[in-house]
XYZ file of C-alpha atoms in Angstrom:
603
model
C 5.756 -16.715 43.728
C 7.449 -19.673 42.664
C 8.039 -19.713 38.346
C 9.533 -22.816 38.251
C 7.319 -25.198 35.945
C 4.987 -27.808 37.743
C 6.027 -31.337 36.518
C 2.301 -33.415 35.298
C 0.642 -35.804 37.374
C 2.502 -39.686 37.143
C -0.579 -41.853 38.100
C -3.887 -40.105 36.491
C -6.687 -42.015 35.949
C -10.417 -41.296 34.796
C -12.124 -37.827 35.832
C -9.167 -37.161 38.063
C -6.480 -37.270 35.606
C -8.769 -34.848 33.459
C -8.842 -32.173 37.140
C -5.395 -32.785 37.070
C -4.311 -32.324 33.759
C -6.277 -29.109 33.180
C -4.690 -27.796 36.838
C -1.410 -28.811 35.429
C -2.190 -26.487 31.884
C -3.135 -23.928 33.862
C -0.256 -23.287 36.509
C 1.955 -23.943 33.151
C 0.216 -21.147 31.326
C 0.525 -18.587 34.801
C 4.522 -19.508 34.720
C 4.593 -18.861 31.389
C 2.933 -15.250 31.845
C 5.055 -14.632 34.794
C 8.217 -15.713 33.455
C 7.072 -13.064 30.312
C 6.047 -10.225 33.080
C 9.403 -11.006 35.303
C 11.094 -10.739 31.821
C 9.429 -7.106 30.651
C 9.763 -5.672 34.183
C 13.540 -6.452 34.489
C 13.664 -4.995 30.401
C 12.271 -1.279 31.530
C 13.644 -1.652 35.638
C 17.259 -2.166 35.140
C 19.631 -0.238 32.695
C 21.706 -2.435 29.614
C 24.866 -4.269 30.423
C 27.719 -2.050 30.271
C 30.298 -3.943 28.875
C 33.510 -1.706 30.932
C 31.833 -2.860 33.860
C 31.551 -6.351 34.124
C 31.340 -5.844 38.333
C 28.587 -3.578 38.626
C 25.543 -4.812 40.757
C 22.322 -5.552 38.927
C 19.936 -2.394 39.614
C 16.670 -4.316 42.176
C 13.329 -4.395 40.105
C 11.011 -1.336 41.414
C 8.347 -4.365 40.547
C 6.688 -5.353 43.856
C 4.375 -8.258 44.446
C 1.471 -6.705 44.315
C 2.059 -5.046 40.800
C 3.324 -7.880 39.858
C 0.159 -9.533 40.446
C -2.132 -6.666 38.895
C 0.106 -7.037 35.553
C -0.034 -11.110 35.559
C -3.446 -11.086 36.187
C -4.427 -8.197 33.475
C -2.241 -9.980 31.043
C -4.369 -13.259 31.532
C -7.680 -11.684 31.236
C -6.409 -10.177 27.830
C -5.650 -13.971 26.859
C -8.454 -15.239 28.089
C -11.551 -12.910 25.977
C -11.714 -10.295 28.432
C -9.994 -7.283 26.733
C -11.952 -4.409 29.442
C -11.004 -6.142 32.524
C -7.739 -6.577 31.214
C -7.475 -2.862 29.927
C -8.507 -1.402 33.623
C -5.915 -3.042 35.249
C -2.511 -2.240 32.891
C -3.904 1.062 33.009
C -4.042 1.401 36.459
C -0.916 -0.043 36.831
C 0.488 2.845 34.545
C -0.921 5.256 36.346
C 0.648 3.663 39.600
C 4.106 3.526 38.175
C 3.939 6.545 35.171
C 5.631 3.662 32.793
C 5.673 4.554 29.109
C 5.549 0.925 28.315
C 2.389 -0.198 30.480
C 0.543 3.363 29.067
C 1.552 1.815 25.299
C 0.173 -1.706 26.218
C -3.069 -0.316 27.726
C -3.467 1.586 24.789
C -2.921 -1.297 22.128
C -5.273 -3.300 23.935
C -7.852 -0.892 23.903
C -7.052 -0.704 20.202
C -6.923 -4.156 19.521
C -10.371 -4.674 21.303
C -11.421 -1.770 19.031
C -12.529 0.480 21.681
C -12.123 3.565 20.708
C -12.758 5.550 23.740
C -10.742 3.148 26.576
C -7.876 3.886 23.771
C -8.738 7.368 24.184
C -8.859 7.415 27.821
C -4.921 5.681 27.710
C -3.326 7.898 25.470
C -4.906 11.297 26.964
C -3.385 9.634 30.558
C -0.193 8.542 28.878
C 0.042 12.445 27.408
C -0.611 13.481 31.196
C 1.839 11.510 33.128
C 4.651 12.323 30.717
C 3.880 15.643 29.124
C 7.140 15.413 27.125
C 6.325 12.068 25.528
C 6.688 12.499 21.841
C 4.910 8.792 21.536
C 1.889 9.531 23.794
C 1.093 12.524 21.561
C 1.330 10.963 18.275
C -0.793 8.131 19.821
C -3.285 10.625 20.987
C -3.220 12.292 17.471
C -3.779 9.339 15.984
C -6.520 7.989 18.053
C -8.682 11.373 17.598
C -8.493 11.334 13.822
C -9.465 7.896 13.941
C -12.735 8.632 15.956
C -13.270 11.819 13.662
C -12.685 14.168 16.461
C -11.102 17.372 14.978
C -12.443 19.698 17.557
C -10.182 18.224 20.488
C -7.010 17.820 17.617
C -5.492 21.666 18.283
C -4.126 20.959 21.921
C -2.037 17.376 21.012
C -0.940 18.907 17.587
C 0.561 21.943 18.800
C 2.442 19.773 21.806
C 3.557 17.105 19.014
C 4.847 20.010 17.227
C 6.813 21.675 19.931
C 8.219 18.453 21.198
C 9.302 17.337 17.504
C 13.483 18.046 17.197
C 14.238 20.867 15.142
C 15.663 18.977 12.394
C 12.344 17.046 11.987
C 9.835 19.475 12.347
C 9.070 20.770 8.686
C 8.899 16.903 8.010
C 5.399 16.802 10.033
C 4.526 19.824 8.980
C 4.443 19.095 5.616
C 2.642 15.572 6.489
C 0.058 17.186 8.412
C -2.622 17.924 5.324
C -2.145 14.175 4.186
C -2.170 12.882 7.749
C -5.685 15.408 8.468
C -7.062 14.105 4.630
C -8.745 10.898 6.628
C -11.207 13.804 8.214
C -14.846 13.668 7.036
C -15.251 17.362 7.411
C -12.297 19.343 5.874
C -13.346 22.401 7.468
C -12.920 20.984 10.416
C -9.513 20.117 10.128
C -8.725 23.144 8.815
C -9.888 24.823 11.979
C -8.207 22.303 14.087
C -4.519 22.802 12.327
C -4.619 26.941 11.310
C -3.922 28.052 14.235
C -1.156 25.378 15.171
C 0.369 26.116 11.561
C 0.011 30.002 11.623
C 2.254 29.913 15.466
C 4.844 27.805 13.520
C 4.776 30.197 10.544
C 6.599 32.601 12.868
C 9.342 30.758 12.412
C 11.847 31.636 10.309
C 12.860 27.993 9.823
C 9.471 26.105 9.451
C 7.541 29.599 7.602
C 7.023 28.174 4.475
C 6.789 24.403 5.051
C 4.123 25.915 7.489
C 2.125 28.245 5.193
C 2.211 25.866 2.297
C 0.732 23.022 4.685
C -1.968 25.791 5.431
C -2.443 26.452 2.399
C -2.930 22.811 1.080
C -5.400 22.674 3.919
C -7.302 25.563 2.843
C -7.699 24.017 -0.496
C -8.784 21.124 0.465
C -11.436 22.671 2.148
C -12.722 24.783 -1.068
C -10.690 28.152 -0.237
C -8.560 28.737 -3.320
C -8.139 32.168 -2.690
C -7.121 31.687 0.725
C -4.739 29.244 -0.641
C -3.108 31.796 -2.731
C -2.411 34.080 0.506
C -0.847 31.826 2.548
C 1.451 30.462 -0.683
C 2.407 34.286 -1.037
C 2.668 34.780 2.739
C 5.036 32.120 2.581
C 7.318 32.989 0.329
C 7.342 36.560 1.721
C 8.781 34.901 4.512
C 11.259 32.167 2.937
C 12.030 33.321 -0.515
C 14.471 30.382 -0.871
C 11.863 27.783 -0.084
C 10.332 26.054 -3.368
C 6.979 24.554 -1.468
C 5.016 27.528 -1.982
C 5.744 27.622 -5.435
C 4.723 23.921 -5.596
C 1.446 24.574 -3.901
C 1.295 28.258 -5.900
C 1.256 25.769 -8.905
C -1.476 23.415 -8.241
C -3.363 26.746 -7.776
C -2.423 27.804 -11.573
C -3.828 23.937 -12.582
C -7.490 24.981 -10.726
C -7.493 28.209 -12.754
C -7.164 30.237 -9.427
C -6.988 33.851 -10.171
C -3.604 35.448 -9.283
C -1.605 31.715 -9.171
C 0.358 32.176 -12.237
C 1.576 35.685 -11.393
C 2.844 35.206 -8.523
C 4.110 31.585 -9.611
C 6.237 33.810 -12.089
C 7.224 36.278 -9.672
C 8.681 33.473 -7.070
C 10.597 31.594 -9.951
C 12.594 35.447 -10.405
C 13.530 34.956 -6.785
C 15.306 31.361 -7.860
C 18.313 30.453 -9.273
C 18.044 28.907 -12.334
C 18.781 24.967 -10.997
C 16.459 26.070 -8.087
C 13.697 27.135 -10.531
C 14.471 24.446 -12.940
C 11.770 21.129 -11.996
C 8.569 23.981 -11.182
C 9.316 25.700 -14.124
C 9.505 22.441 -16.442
C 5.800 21.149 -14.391
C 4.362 24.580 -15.632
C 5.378 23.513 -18.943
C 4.079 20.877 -19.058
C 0.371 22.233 -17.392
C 0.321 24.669 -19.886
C 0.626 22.172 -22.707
C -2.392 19.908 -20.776
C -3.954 22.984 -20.846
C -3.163 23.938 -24.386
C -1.875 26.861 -24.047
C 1.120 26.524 -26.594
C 2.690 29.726 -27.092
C 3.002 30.039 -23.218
C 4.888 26.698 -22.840
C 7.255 27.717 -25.390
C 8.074 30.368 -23.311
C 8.410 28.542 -20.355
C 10.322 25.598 -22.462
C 12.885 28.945 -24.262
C 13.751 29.614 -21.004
C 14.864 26.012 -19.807
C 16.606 25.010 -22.806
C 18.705 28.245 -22.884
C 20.103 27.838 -19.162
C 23.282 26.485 -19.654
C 22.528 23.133 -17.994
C 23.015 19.461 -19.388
C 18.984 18.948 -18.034
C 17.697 16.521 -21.243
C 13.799 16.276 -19.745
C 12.845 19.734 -21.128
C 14.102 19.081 -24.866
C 11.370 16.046 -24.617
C 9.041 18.161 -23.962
C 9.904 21.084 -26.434
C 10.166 18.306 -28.957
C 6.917 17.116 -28.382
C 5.144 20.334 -28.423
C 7.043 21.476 -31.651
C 5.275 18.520 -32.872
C 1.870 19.215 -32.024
C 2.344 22.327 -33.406
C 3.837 20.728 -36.851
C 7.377 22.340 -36.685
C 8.731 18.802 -37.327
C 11.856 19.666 -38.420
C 12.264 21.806 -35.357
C 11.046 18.884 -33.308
C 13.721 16.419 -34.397
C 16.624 18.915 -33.496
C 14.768 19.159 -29.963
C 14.426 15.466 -29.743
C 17.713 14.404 -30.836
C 19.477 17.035 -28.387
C 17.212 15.155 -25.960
C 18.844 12.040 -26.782
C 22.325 13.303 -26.275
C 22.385 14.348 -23.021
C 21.868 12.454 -19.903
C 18.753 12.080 -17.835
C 17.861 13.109 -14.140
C 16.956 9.591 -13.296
C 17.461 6.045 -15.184
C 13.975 5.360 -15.345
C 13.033 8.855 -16.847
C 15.551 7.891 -19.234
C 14.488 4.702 -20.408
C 11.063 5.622 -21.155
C 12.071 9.129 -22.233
C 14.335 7.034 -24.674
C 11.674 5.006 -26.385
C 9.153 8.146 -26.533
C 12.320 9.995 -28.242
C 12.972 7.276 -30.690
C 9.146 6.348 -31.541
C 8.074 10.275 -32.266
C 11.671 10.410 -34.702
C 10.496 7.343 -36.224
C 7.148 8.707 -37.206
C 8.919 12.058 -37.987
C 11.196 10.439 -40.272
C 7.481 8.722 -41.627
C 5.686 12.008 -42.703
C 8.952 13.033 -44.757
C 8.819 10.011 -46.562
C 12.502 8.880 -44.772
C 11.178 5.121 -44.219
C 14.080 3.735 -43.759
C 15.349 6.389 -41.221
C 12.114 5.781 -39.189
C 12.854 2.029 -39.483
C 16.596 2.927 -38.183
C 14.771 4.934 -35.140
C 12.794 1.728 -34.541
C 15.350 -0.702 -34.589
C 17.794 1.100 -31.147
C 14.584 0.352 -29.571
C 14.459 -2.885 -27.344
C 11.678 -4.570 -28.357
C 10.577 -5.977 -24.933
C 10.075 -2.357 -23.362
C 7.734 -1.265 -25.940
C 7.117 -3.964 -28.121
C 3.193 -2.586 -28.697
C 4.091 0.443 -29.868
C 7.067 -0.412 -31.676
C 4.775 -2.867 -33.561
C 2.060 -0.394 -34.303
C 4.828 1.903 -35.500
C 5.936 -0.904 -38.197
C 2.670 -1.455 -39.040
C 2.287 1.700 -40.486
C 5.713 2.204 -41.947
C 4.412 -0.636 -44.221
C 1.184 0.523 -44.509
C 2.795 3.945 -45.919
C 4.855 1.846 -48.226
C 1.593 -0.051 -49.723
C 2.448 -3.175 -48.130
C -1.374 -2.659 -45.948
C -2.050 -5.977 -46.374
C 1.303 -6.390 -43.840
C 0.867 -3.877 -41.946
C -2.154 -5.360 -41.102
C -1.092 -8.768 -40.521
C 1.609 -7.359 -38.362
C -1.022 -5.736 -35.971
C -2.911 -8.950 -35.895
C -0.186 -10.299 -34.570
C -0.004 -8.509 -31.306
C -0.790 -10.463 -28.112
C -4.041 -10.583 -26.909
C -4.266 -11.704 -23.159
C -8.354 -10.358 -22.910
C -10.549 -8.614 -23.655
C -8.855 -4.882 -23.487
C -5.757 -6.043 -25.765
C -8.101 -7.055 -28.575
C -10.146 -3.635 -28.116
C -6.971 -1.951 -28.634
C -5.704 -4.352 -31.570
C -9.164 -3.019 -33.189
C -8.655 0.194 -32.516
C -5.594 0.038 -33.886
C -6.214 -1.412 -37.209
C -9.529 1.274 -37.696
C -7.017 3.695 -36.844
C -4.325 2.817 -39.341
C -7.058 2.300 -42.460
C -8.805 5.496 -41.714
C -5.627 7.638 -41.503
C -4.572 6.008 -44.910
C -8.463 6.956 -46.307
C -9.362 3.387 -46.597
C -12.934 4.406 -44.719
C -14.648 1.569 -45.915
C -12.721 -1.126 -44.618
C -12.514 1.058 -41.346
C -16.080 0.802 -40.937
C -15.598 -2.780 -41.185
C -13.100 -3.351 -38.918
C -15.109 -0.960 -36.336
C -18.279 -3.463 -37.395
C -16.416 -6.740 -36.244
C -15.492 -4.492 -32.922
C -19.005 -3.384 -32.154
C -20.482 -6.640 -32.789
C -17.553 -7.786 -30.376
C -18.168 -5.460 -28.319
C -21.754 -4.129 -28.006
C -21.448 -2.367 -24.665
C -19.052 -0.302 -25.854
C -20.520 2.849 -26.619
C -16.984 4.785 -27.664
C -16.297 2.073 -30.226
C -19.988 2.808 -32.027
C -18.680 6.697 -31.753
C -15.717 6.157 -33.730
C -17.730 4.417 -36.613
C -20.069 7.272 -36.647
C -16.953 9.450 -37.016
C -15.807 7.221 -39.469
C -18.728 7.341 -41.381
C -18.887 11.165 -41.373
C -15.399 11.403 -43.209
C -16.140 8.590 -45.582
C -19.483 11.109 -46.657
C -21.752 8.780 -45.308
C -24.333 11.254 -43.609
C -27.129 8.968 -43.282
C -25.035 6.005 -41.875
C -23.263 8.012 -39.359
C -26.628 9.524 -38.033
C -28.438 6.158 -37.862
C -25.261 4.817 -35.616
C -25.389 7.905 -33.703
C -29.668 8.075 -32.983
C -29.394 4.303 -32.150
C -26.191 4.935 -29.820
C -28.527 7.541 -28.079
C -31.129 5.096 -27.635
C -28.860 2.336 -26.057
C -26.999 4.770 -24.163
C -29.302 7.947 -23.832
C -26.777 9.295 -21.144
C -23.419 8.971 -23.295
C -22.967 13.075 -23.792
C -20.916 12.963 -27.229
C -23.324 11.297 -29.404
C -25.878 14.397 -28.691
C -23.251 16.436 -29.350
C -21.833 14.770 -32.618
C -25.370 14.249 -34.295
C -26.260 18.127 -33.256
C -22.932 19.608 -34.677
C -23.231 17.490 -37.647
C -26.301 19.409 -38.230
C -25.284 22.214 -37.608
C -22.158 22.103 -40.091
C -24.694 21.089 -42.728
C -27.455 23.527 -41.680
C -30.021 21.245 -41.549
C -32.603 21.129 -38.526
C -30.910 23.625 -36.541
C -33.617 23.617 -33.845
C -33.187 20.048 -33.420
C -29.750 20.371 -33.617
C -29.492 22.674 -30.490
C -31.620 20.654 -28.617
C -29.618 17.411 -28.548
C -26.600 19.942 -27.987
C -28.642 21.359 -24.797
C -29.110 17.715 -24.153
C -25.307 17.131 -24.513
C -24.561 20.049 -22.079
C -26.775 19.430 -19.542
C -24.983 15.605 -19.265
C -21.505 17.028 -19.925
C -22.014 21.082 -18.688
C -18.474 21.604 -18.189
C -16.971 20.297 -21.418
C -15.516 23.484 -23.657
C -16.675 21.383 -26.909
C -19.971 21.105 -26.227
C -19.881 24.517 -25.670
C -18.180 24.924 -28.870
C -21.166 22.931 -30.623
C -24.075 25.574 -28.786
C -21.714 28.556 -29.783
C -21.736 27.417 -33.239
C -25.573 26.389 -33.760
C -26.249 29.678 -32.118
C -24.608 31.210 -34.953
C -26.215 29.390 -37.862
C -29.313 30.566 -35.816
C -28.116 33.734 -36.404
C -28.166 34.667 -32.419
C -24.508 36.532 -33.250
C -24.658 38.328 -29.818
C -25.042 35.014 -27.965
C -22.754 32.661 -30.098
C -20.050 35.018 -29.313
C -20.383 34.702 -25.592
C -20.667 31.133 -25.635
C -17.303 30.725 -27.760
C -15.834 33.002 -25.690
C -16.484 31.234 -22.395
C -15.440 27.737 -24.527
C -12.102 29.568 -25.729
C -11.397 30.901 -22.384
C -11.739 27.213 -20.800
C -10.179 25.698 -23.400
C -7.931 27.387 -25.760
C -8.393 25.260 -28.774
C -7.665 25.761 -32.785
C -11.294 24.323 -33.491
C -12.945 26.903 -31.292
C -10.658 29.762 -32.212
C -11.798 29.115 -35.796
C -15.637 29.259 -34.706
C -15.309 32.192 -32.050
C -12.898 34.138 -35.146
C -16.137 33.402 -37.653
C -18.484 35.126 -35.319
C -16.037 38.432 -34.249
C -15.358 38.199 -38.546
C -19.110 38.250 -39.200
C -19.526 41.004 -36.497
C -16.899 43.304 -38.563
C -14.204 42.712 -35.657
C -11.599 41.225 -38.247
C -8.400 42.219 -36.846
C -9.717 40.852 -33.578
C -10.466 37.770 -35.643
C -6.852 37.791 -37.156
C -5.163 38.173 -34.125
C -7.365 35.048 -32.541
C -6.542 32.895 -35.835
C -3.497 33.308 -35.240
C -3.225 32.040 -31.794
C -4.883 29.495 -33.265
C -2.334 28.714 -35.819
C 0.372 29.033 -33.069
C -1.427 25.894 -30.917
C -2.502 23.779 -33.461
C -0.958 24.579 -36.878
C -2.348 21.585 -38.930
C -5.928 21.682 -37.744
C -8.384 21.360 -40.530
C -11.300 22.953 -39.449
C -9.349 26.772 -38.599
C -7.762 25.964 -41.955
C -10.833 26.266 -43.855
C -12.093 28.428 -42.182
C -9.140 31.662 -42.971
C -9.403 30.009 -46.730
C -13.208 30.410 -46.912
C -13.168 33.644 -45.877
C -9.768 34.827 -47.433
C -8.956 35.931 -44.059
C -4.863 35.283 -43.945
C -4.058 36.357 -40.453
């Protein structure tokens, strides 16, 4: 065929030169495609230029003129609107000559066209013709997840696997569970991938990359405890392998019985740098969880390795402080400060957290001008927010309120969320200084501002409650039912309030019931119907209500309510002991407070 480009017509005129011109577009746009398919063929037909051999003789095409023809006239059916036609005959042509690059163009036609199942029909020929084709059977992979197909996944998985290199296998074993997440039915893809993963489990090198990926699979698919055997079966296998401690660890998050055992026991197989980042994220889930005096266990053990690591003194500091060692906390934080971080970033915003929690240390021991001195190494255009709201109450604790208000005003406001906050704020800062009626104000202007709002009408009910204002907080909470009869906490709130008063306690445990049944897994709800049951005097039932509230949530308020009903019961010492876990999570909390001085109960 010749390629050369047609020159146009020189003399058209009327309906002829229109013949004429559209011949001439046309036997341009064939060249064109020819030229391109000439092009491709010699690109796959003949090796690269070798440079030490300038005198070698070009390698002839294997491209005769009848595939030739079949691939020009395929490629202009594909330009042309008519993706199948075009489709039938690159794939044929593939077939014909087993090329990997006709098999991939079939294929991306079929996916461009968004046929599915001519895609389907490539790839699984592609896979055929060259059985050791890495790229057929990650196309093939790909195609069947994307038409949902899990049943037919096990066969191209296990081949992708065994034709992966060595070096790069754990890599796709560990992607498999996110790659498999875009499955409908996760059962499914867990029965498509076990058996792949359990073959490669045998392998000494890929045993725990493997079993975790299992494992992450199984979990996904609601089998926690399954989970949990193939993290241990893993780590039986590779005991120098951290990724079934990892997945061993978002076990101990869900609660699953067992995890944090044998989370423990594999951190005694590590070195302490090996150990060193799962042992600071249990820390830190332990703390989420509030489980204090475990954390500080965790935290002893990380800041007594001899190792210049400066992330776990943050975190010690901070718990100290929720705890209200503060003098304890500012050693922790300032050590924190000295040493250097794992990563910049860390650092930076590790920095400012540092700085703003010895600021408000130096605050509530009356060092203002030490917390100012914390503020000021603080660059104001990383945190300027906080760093404001942390001035505003440095004057506010040195009478200037008036400032500190003025100060708080003067935070941007780019919509509607920033001026939320700036209220917030301000409610915030008068109600911690007692000032509860200009609180309620300030929460007034934000309601009105915001009537949609339903936390914002909580927090003035709250508000209202500390100021002594009974009646006003339980009109703001009935009408916050009515407007929003499915927001949980004000049923809660108005039937604790109750309760705390004993007034109404019928009524009071049914808007806690009410409460639960919008909120059933919430520990302080539970807390609430624990502690109504009690004023009830249902002892037997309080006490197992408390207990499964403490056990979800192991908090100072419900260790004071669950230690009232095991006091009242003539179980002191078991009270004792559970005040003073209390006092051991949350040593400043009011409520377990007066509850040991009530009862002249010092643990």
């Amino acid at each position: 065929m010749d390629c050369s480009l047609p020159q146009p017509p020189s003399t058209p005129s009327g309906r002829a030169r229109t013949d004429r011109s559209a011949h001439w577009r046309r036997r341009v746009l064939v060249c064109s495609l020819a030229l391109a398919v000439c092009s491709s063929s010699a690109a796959y037909s003949q090796p690269a230029p070798d440079d030490t051999k300038p005198d070698a003789p070009p390698a002839n095409s294997e491209l005769n003129a009848q595939l030739f023809y079949q691939l020009l006239v395929g490629e202009l059916q594909v330009t042309q609107g008519e993706p199948g036609a075009g489709f039938s005959l690159l794939l044929d042509a593939a077939r014909k000559t087993r090329r990997p690059e006709l098999f991939r163009r079939a294929t991306d036609i079929a996916l461009q066209a968004r046929s599915g199942e001519s895609a389907l029909q490539a790839a699984r020929a592609w896979a055929e013709a060259q059985p050791r084709s890495i790229e057929a059977q990650r196309y093939l992979v790909q195609i069947l997840l994307a038409l949902n197909r899990p049943a037919e996944l096990t066969p191209p998985l296990r081949t992708l696997l065994r034709l992966t290199p060595a070096n790069e296998r754990n890599d796709l074993i560990q992607a498999l569970p996110q790659l498999l997440a875009r499955l409908g039915d996760k059962a499914a893809a867990l029965k498509a991938a076990a058996p792949v993963l359990q073959e490669a489990g045998k392998t000494g090198a890929n045993a725990a990359a493997a079993w975790t990926s299992l494992g992450r699979l199984q979990l996904a698919a609601g089998q926690p405890a399954q989970a949990l055997d193939s993290a241990q079966h893993g780590h039986a296998l590779d005991s120098k392998s951290l990724l079934p401690a990892w997945l061993t660890l978002v076990l101990v998050e869900q609660r699953q019985s067992g995890a944090e055992a044998l989370l423990l026991h594999m951190l005694d197989d590590f070195d302490a740098a090996t150990q060193r980042p799962v042992r600071l994220e249990l820390s830190r889930l332990l703390i989420e969880q509030r489980r204090y005096a475990d954390a500080q266990r965790q935290l002893l053990l990380l800041t007594r390795q001899p190792s210049r690591q400066a992330e776990p003194w943050l975190l010690q500091g901070l718990l100290q402080l929720q705890l209200g060692n503060i003098g304890e906390a500012a050693v922790s934080l300032e050590k924190y400060l000295s040493l250097p971080p794992a990563r910049p970033e860390m650092g930076t915003r590790g920095h400012i957290q540092a700085r703003l929690l010895l600021s408000q240390i130096a605050e509530r021991q009356g060092r203002l001008a030490d917390a100012q001195a914390w503020l000021d190494g603080i660059d104001d255009s990383e945190a300027r927010e906080a760093i404001q709201l942390r001035r505003a109450s440095l004057l506010a604790r040195a009478g200037r309120v008036d400032e500190a208000r003025a100060l708080l005003h003067e935070l941007p406001e780019t919509g509607p969320v920033d001026a939320r906050r700036k209220l917030l704020a301000e409610a915030q800062l008068l109600r911690d200084l007692g000032r509860y009626a200009e609180a309620l104000q300030v929460y007034a202007n934000a309601t009105q501002r915001f009537p949609q709002d339903p936390d914002l009408a909580y927090e003035q009910a709250m508000t209202a409650e500390k100021a002594g204002l009974f009646e006003q907080m339980e009109r703001i909470l009935r009408d916050l039912i009515d407007r929003f009869p499915d927001y949980a906490h004000a049923y809660n709130a108005l039937g604790y309030a109750l309760a705390e008063r004993n007034q109404d306690l019928p009524q009071a445990r049914e808007l806690i019931l009410r409460a639960l049944a919008l909120a059933p897994d919430d520990p302080f709800i539970q807390d609430s119907l624990g502690w109504v049951e009690f004023r009830l005097g249902n002892l037997g039932e309080a006490r197992r209500v408390l207990q499964a509230a403490y056990a979800k949530r192991p908090d100072a308020e419900i260790a004071a309510h669950l230690g009232e009903v095991l006091w009242t019961a003539g179980e002191r010492d078991a009270a004792r002991k559970l005040w003073q876990e209390g006092l051991q999570q949350q040593g400043n909390n009011e409520t377990l407070k007066r509850t040991i001085n009530r009862l002249q109960a010092q643990p």
